[in-house]
Short mmCIF file of C-alpha atoms in Angstrom, two decimals:
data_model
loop_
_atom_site.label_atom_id
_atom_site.label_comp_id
_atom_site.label_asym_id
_atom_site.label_seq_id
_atom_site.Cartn_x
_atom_site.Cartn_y
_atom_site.Cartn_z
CA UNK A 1 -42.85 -13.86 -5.50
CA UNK A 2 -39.14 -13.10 -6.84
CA UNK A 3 -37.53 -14.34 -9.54
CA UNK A 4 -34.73 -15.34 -7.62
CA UNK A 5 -36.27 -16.41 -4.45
CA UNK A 6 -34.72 -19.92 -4.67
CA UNK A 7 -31.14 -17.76 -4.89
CA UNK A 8 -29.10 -17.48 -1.37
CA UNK A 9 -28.11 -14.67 -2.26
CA UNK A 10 -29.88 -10.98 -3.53
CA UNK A 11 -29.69 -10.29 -7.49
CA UNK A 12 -30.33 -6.74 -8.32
CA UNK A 13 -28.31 -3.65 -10.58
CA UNK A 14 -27.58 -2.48 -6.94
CA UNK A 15 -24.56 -4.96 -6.89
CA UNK A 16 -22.94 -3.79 -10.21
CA UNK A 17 -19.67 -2.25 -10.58
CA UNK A 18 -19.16 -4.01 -6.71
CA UNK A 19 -15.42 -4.98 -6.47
CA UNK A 20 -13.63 -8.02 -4.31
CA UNK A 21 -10.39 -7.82 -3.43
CA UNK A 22 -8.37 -10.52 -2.50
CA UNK A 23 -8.95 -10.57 0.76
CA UNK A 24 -12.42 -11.03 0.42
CA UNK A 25 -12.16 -13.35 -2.36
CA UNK A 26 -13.39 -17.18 -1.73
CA UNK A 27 -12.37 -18.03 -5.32
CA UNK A 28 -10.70 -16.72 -8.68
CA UNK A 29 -11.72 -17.40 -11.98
CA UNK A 30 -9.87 -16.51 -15.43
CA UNK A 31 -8.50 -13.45 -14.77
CA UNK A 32 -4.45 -12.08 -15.27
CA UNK A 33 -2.80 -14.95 -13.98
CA UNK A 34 -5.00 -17.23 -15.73
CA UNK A 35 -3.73 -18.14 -19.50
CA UNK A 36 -6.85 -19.73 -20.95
CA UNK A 37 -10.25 -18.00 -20.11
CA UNK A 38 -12.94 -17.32 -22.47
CA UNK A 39 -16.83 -16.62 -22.66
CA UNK A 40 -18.62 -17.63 -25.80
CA UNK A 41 -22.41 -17.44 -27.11
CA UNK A 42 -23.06 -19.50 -29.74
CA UNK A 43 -26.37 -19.15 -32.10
CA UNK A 44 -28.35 -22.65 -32.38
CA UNK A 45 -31.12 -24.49 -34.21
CA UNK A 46 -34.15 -24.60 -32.04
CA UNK A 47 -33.74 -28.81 -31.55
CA UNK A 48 -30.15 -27.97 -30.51
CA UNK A 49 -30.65 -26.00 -27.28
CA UNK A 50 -32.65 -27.85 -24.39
CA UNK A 51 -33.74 -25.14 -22.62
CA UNK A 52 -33.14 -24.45 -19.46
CA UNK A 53 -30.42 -27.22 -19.52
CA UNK A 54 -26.89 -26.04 -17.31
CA UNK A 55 -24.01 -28.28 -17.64
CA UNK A 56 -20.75 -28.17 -15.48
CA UNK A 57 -17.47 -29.82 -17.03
CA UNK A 58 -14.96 -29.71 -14.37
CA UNK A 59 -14.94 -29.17 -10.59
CA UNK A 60 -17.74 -26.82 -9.25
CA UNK A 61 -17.43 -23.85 -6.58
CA UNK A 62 -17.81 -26.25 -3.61
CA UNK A 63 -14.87 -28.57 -4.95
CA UNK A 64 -12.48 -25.67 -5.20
CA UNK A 65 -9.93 -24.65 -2.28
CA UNK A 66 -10.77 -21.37 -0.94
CA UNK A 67 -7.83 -18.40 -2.44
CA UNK A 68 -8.05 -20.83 -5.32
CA UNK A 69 -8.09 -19.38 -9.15
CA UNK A 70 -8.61 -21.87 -12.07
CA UNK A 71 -9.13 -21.62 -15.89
CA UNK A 72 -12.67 -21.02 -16.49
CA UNK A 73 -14.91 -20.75 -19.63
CA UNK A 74 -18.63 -20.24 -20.32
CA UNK A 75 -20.50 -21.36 -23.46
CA UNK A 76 -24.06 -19.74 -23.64
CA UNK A 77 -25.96 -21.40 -26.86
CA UNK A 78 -29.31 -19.34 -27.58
CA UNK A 79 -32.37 -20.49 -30.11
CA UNK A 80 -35.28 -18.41 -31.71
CA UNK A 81 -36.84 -17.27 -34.56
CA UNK A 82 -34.98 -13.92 -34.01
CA UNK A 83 -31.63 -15.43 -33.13
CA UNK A 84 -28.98 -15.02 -35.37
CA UNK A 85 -25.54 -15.18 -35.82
CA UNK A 86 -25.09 -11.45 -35.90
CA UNK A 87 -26.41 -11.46 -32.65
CA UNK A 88 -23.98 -13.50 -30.57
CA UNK A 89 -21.80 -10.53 -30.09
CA UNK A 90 -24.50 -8.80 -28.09
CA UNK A 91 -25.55 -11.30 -26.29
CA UNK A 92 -21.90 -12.58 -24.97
CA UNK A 93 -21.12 -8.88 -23.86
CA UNK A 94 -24.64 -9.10 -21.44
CA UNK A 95 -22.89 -11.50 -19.60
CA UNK A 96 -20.54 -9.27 -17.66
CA UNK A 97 -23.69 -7.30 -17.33
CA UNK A 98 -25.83 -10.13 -15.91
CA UNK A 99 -23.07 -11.29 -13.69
CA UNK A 100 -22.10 -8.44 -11.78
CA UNK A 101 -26.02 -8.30 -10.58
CA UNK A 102 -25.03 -11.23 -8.48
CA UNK A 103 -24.12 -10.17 -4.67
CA UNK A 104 -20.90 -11.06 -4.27
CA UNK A 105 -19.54 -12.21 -7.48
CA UNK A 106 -17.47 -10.18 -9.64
CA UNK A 107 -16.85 -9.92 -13.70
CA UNK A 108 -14.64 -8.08 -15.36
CA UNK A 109 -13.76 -7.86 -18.88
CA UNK A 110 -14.58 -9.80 -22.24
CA UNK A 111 -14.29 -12.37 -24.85
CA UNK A 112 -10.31 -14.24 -23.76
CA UNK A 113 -10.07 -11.40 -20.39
CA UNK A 114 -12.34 -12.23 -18.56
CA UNK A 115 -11.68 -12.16 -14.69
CA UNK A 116 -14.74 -13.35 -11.91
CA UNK A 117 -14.38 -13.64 -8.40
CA UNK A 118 -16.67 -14.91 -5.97
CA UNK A 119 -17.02 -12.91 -2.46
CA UNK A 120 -16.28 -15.50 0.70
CA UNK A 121 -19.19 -13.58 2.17
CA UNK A 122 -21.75 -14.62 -0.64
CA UNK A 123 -20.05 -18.72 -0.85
CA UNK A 124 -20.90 -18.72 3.15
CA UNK A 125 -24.45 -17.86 2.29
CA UNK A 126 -24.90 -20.50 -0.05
CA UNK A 127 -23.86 -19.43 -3.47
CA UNK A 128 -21.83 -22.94 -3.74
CA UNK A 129 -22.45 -23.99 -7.25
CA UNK A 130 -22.44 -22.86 -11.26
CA UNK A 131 -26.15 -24.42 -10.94
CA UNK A 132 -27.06 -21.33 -9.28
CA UNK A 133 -25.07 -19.09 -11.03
CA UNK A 134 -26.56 -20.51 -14.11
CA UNK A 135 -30.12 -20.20 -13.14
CA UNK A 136 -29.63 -16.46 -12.57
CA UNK A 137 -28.58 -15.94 -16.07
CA UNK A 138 -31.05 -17.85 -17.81
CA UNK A 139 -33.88 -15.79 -16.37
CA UNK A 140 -31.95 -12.61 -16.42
CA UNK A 141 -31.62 -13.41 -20.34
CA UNK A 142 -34.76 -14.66 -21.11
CA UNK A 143 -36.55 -11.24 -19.32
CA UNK A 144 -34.20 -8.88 -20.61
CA UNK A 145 -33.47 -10.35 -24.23
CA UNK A 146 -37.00 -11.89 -25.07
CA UNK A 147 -36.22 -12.90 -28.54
CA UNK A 148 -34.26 -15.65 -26.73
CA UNK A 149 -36.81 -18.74 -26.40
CA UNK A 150 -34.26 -21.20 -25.75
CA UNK A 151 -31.30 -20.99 -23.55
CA UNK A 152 -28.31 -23.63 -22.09
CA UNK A 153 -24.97 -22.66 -20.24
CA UNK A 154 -21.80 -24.85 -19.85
CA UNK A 155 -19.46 -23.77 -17.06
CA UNK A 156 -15.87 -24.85 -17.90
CA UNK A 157 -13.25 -25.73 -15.34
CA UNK A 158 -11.59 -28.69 -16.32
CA UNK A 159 -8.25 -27.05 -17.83
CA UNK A 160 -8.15 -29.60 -20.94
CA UNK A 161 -11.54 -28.83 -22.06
CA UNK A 162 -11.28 -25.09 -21.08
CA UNK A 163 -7.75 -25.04 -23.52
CA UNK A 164 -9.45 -27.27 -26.23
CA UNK A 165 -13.15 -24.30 -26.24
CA UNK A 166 -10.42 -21.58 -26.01
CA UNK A 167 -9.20 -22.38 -29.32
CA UNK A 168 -12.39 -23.04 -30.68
CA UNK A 169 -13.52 -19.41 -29.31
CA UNK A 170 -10.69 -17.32 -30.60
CA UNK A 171 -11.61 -18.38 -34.30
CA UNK A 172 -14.77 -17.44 -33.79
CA UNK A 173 -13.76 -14.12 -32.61
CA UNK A 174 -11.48 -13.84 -35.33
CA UNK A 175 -14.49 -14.39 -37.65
CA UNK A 176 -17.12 -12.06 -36.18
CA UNK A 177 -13.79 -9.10 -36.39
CA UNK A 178 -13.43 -10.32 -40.17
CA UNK A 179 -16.67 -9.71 -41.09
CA UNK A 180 -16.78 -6.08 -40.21
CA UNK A 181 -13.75 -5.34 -41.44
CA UNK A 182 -13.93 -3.26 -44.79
CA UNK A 183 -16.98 -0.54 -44.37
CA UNK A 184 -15.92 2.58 -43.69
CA UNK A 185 -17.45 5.33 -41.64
CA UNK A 186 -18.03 7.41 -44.34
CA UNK A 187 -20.33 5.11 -45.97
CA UNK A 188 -23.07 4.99 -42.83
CA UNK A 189 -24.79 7.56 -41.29
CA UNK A 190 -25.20 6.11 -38.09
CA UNK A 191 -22.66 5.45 -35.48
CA UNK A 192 -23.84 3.53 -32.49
CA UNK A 193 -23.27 4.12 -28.64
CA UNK A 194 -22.76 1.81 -25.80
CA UNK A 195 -23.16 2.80 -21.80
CA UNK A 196 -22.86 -1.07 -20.45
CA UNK A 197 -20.12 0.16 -18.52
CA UNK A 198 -21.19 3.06 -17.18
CA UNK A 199 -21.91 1.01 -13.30
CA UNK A 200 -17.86 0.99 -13.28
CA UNK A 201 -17.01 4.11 -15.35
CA UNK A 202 -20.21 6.60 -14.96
CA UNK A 203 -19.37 9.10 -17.63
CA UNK A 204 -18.12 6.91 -19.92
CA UNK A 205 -19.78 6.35 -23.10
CA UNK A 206 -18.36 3.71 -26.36
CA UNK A 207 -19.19 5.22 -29.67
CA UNK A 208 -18.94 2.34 -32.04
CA UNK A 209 -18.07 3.27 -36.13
CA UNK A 210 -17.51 0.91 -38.97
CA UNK A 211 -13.82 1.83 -38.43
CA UNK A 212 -13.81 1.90 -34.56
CA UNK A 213 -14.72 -1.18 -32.26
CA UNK A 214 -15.60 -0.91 -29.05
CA UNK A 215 -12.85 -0.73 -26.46
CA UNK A 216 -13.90 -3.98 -25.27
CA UNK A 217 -13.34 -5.30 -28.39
CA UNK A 218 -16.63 -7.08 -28.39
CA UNK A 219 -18.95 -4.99 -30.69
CA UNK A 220 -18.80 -4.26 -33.85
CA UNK A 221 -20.57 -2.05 -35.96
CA UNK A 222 -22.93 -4.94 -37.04
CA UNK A 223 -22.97 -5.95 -33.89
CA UNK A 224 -24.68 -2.33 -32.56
CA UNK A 225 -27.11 -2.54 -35.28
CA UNK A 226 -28.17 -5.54 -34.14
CA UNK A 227 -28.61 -4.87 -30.86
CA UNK A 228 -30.51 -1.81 -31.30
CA UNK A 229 -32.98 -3.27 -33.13
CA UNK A 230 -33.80 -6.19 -31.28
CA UNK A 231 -33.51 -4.37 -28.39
CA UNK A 232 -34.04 -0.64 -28.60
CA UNK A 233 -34.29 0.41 -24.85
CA UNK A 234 -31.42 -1.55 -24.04
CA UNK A 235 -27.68 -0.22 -23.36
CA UNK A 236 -26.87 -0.02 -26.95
CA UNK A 237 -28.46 2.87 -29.17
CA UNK A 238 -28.49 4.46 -32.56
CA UNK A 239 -26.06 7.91 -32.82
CA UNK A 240 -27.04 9.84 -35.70
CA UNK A 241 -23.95 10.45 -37.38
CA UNK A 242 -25.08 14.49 -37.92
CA UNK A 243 -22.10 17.06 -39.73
CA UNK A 244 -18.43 16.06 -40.20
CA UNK A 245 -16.36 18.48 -37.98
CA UNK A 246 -13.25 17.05 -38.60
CA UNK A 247 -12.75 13.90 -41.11
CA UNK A 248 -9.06 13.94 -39.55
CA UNK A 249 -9.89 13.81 -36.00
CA UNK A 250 -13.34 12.36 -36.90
CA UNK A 251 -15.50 14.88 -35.37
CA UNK A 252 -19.19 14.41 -35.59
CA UNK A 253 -22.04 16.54 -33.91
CA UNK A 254 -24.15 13.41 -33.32
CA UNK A 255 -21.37 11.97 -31.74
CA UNK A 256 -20.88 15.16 -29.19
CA UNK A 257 -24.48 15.46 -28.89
CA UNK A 258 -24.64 11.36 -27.71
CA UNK A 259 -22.04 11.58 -25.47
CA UNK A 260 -22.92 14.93 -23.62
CA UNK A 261 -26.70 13.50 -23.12
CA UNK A 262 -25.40 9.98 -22.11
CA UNK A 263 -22.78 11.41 -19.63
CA UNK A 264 -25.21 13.83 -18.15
CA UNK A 265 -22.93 16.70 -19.55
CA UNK A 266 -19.45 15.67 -18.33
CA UNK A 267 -18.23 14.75 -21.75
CA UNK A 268 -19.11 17.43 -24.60
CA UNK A 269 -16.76 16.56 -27.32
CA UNK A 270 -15.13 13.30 -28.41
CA UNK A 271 -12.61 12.75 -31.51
CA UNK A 272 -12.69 9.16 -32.18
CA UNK A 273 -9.20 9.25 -34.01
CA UNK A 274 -6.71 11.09 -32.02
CA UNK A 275 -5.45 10.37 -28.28
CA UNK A 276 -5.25 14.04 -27.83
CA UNK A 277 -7.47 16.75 -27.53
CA UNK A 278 -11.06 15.51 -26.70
CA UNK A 279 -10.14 11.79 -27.01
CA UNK A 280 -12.36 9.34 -26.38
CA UNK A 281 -13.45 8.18 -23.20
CA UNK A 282 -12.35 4.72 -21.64
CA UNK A 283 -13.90 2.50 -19.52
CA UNK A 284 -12.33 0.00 -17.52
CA UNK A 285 -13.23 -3.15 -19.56
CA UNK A 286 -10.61 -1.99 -22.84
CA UNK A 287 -8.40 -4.87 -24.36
CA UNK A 288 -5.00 -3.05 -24.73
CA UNK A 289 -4.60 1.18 -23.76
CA UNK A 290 -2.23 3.57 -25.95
CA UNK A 291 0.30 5.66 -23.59
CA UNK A 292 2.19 8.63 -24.97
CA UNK A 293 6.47 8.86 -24.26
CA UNK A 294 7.27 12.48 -24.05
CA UNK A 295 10.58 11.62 -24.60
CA UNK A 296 10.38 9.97 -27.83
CA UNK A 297 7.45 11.97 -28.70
CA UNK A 298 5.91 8.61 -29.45
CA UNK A 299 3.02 5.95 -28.24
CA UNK A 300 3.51 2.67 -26.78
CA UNK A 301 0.92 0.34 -26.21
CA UNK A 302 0.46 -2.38 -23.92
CA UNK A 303 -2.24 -4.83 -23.60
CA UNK A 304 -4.17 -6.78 -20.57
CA UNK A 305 -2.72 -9.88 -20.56
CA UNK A 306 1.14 -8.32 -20.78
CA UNK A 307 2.90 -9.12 -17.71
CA UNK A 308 5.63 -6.78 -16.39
CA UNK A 309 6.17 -3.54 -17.00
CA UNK A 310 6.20 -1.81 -19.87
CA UNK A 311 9.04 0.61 -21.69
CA UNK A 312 8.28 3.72 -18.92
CA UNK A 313 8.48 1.37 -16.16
CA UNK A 314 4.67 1.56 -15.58
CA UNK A 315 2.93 -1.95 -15.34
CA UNK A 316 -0.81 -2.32 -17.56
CA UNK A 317 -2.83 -2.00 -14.26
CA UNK A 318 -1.42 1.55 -13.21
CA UNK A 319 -1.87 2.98 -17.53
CA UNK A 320 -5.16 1.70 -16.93
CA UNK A 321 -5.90 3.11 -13.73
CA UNK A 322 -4.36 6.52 -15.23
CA UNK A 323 -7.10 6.54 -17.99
CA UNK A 324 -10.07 4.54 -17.10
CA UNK A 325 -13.52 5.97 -15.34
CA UNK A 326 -14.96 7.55 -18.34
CA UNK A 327 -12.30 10.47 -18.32
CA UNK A 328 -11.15 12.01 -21.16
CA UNK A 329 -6.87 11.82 -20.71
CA UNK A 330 -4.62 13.70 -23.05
CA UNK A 331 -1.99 11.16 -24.19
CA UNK A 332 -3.31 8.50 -22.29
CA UNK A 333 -6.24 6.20 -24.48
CA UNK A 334 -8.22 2.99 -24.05
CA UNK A 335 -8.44 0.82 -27.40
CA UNK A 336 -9.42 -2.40 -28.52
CA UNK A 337 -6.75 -4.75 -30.65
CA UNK A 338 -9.35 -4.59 -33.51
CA UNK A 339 -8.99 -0.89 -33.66
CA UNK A 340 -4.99 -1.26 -34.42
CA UNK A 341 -6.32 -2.51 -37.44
CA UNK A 342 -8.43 0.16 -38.80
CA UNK A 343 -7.18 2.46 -41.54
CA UNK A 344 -8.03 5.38 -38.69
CA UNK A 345 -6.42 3.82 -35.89
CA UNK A 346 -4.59 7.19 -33.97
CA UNK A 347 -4.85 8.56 -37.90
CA UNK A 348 -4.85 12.36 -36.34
CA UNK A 349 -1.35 11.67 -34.59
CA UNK A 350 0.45 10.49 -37.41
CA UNK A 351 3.58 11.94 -38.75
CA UNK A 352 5.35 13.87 -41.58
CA UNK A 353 4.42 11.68 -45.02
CA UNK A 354 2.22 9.17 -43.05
CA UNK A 355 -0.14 11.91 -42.15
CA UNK A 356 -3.21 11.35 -44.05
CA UNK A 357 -2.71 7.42 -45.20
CA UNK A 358 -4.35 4.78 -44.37
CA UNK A 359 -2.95 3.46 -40.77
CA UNK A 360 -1.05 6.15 -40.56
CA UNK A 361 -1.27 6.38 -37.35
CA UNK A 362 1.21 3.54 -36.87
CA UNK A 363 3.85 5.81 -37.48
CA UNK A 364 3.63 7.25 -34.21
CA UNK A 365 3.91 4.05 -32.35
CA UNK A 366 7.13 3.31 -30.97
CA UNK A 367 6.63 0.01 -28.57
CA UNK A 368 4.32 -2.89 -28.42
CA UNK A 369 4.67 -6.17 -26.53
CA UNK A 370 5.55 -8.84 -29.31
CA UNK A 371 2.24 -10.57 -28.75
CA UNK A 372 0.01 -8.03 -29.75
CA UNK A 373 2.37 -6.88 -32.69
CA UNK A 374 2.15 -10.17 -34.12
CA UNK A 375 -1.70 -10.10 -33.83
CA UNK A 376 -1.58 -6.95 -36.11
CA UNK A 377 1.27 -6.82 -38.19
CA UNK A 378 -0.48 -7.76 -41.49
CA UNK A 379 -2.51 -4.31 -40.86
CA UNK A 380 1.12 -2.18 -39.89
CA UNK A 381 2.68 -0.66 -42.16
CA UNK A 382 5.17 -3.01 -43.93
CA UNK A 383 7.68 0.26 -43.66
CA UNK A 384 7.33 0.49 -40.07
CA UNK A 385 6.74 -2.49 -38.70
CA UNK A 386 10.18 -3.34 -37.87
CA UNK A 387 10.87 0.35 -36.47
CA UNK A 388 8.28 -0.51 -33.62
CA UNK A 389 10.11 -1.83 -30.96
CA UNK A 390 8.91 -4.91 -28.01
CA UNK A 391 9.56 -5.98 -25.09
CA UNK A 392 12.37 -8.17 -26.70
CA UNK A 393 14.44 -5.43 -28.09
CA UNK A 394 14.66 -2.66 -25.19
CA UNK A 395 13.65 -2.54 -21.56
CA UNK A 396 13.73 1.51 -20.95
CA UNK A 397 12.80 4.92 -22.47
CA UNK A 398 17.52 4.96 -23.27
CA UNK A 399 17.39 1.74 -25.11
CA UNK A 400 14.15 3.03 -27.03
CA UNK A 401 15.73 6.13 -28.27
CA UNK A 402 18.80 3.79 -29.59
CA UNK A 403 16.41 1.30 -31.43
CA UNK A 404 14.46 4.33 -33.00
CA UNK A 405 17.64 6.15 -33.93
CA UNK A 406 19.14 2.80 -35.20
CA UNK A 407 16.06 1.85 -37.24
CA UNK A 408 15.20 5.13 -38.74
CA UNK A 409 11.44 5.41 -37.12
CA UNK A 410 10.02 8.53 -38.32
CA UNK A 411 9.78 9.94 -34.57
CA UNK A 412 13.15 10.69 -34.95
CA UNK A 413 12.80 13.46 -36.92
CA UNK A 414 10.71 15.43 -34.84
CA UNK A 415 13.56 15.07 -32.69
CA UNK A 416 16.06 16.51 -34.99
CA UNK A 417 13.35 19.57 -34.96
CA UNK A 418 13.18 19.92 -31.97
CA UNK A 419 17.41 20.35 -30.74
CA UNK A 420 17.74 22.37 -33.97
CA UNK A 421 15.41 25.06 -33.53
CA UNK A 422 16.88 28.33 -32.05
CA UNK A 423 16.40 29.59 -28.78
CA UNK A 424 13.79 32.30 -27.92
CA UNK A 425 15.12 35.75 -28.04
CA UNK A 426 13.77 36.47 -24.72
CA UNK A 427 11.12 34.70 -22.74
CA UNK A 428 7.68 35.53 -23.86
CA UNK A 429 4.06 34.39 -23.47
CA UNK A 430 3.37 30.86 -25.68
CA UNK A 431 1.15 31.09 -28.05
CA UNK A 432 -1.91 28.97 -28.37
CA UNK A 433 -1.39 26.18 -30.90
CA UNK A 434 -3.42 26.70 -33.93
CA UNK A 435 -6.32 23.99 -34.89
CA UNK A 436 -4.61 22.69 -37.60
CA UNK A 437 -1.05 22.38 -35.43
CA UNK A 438 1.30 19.56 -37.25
CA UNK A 439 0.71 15.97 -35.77
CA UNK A 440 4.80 16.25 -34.64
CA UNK A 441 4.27 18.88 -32.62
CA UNK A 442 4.75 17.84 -28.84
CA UNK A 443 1.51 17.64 -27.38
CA UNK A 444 0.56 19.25 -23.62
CA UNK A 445 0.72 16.13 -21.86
CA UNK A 446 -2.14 16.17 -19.20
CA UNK A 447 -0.69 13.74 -15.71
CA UNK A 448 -3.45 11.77 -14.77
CA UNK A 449 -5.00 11.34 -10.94
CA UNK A 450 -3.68 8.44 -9.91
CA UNK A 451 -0.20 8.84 -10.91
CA UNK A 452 0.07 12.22 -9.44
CA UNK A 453 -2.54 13.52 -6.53
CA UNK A 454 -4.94 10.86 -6.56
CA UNK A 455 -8.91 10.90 -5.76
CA UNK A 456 -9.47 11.88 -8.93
CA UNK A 457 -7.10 15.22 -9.08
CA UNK A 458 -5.72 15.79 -12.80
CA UNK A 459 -2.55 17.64 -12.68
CA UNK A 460 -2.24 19.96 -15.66
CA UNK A 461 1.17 21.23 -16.76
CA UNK A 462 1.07 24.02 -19.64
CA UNK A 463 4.09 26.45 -20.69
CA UNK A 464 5.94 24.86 -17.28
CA UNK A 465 9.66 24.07 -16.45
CA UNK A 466 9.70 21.50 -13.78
CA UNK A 467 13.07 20.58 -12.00
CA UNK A 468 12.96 17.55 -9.12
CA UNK A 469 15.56 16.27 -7.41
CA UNK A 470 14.01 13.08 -7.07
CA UNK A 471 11.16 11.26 -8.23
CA UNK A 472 9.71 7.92 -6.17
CA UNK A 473 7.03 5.86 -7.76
CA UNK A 474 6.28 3.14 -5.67
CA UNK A 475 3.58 -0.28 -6.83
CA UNK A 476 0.87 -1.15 -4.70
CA UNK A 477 1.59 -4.02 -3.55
CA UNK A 478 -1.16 -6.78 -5.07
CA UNK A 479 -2.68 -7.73 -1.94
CA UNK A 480 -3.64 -4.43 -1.35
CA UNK A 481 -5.59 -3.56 -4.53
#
């Protein structure tokens, strides 16, 4: 007899990494156009969890109109004589996993982002309520996670309570980051690696330090080492930290060897701190991504929930879709906000005198939307956090050169470099860059498929002069996506 027998609908890994689009959605929940959203697991006292128990605060699936989206939360609270604290990181990122086993129903994302959608196709077969929903992940966690001896799970609707939890959970996000903030990857010798994502991004593989979260933004380096332990064949594993390579670009042969067995060879190198080079894979499940400006010779960055488009003109869905899959994209890099705040954040790109100091890296950032700037400004720079510009002070790549000339940003020198140097003689082969090339040195900017080509061409441009007489980028519209 299965598991899920009672279940209208088939539960299985076969469904994972299934997408709905609009069209075939019956309803949205969380998701872009969706302020308040959250998942949270909470570690409990035995006598606090009635197992089993699944509460629903709010109108269920069959009370919603069909096309309908609606603020949505879900608190898991776990009990056992292995459950801790330390583990609630872990367990909340098994949710997407557990989820997207569902026929028909759709997660994407973490923690604040997260974005479901239920499949008009699975609703018509029954799959009406949270009650079933909830049933499926209670015996999904209780196989897979055995430690767990007590489980309950509150769906959230009702937009009050779903704005009052939100709070509630972004503290305790904010604590869980806290915590691991201060070790440095020097001091361990083992990273950790992460392939939850690989159903929507096959190749791509997390390697999680003491100085670099996960691009979710979900697991920390405690977080990892829990997980591994209490779960050792599961989707998070030890990485043997092995030789230094590079302390700059933070090059490790345990790190190369993880990712080249975990990818099945695709990916053989990774440097965790540079978006150039080998740089490290993304997934599709990142919090914010880093995009290089030729012209400025500079990063922005733009997160999930920024509306609009950014400084290039490009909106957040079409940067991600440039870097996401699991490939490795020169100039174009999936983060997590937590990582702006490490000492090595992008330390490898830094420039001139910042080059070697502590976030560092910040001085090669040139844009950020105001919300995320003001998440991480006590961890910029105080000399360069009002060079970076936002969405408030320029709209275009011409306004952005103005702001960093008029500000002094120390981009602008590399500039100056650049017009003064003296033509060539006489046109001659380049040569290659050395290893150690200066961080101001304009990087070969690799075009990603999907903004040029498509099905998964990448358009590589080295030692090239190109001249158009017109360039057309046109959006998709969002009913088509």
């Amino acid at each position: 007899m299965s598991m899920f027998e009672d279940i209208p609908v088939d539960v299985g890994v076969i469904y994972e990494g299934e997408r709905i689009r609009k069209a075939q959605m019956y309803v949205e929940l969380g998701g872009p156009k969706v302020d308040k959203k959250f998942e949270l697991v909470r570690a409990r006292k035995m006598e606090e969890v009635e197992d089993g128990k699944i509460t629903i605060i709010g109108p269920d699936i069959k009370d919603m109109e069909p096309g309908s989206r609606h603020p949505f939360g879900i608190l898991v609270e776990v009990a056992g004589k292995e459950v801790e604290e330390e583990l609630e990181g872990v367990i909340e990122r098994r949710i997407h996993e557990f989820c997207n086993y569902i026929e028909g129903f759709m997660h994407l994302n973490q923690r604040y982002d997260i974005w479901l959608r239920l499949s008009k196709k699975s609703f018509e077969k029954g799959l009406n309520s949270f009650e079933l929903i909830g049933k499926v992940l209670i015996r999904l966690f209780k196989a897979e996670l055995p430690f767990i001896e007590k489980i309950q799970i509150t769906f959230i609707t009702d937009p009050d309570k779903v704005a009052e939890l939100y709070d509630e959970a972004l503290k305790v996000y904010e604590a869980r980051d806290a915590k691991a903030r201060g070790l440095k990857d020097e001091e361990v010798e083992t990273f950790y690696g992460c392939t939850l994502c690989q159903s929507f991004a096959p190749t791509h593989v997390c390697v999680i330090t003491a100085q670099r979260y996960s691009n979710c933004g979900a697991i920390s380096w405690f977080d990892a080492r829990a997980a591994s332990r209490v779960d050792p064949k599961g989707p998070i594993f030890e990485i043997p930290k092995g030789e230094c390579i590079d302390p700059v670009k933070g090059e490790y042969t345990g790190a190369n060897e993880a990712v080249k067995k975990k990818s099945l060879g695709a990916i053989e190198r990774v440097w965790l701190y540079t978006a150039f080079g080998y740089p490290h894979t993304s997934c599709g499940c990142f919090e914010a991504a880093a995009f290089f400006i030729p012209e400025v010779n500079g990063f922005g960055i733009v997160h999930r929930g920024f509306r609009g488009q950014t400084v290039n003109g490009l909106t957040f869905v079409a940067i991600a879709d440039s870097t996401a899959g699991g490939r490795q994209v020169d100039g174009f890099h999936g983060i997590s906000i937590e990582y702006m705040r490490s000492p090595k954040f992008l330390q490898a790109d830094a420039i001139g005198e910042w080059f070697g100091k502590p976030h560092g890296g910040w001085s090669r950032v040139v844009w950020v939307p105001s919300e995320v700037l003001e998440r991480v400004k006590d961890f910029v720079p105080k000399e360069l956090i009002d060079k970076i510009a936002t969405e408030k002070d320029v709209s275009n790549v011409e306004e952005l050169k103005e702001f960093l000339k008029a500000k002094g940003h120390p981009v602008v020198e590399t500039w100056k470099e650049e017009v003064t140097a003296p033509p060539p003689a006489a046109e001659a082969p380049a040569a290659a860059p050395a290893e150690g090339a200066p961080a101001a040195a304009m990087p070969t900017v690799t075009l990603p498929g999907g903004v040029i080509g498509g099905a998964g061409i990448r358009l590589i441009l080295k030692n090239a002069k190109v001249y158009a007489e017109k360039v057309i980028i046109k959006v998709v519209p969002e009913e088509k996506r």
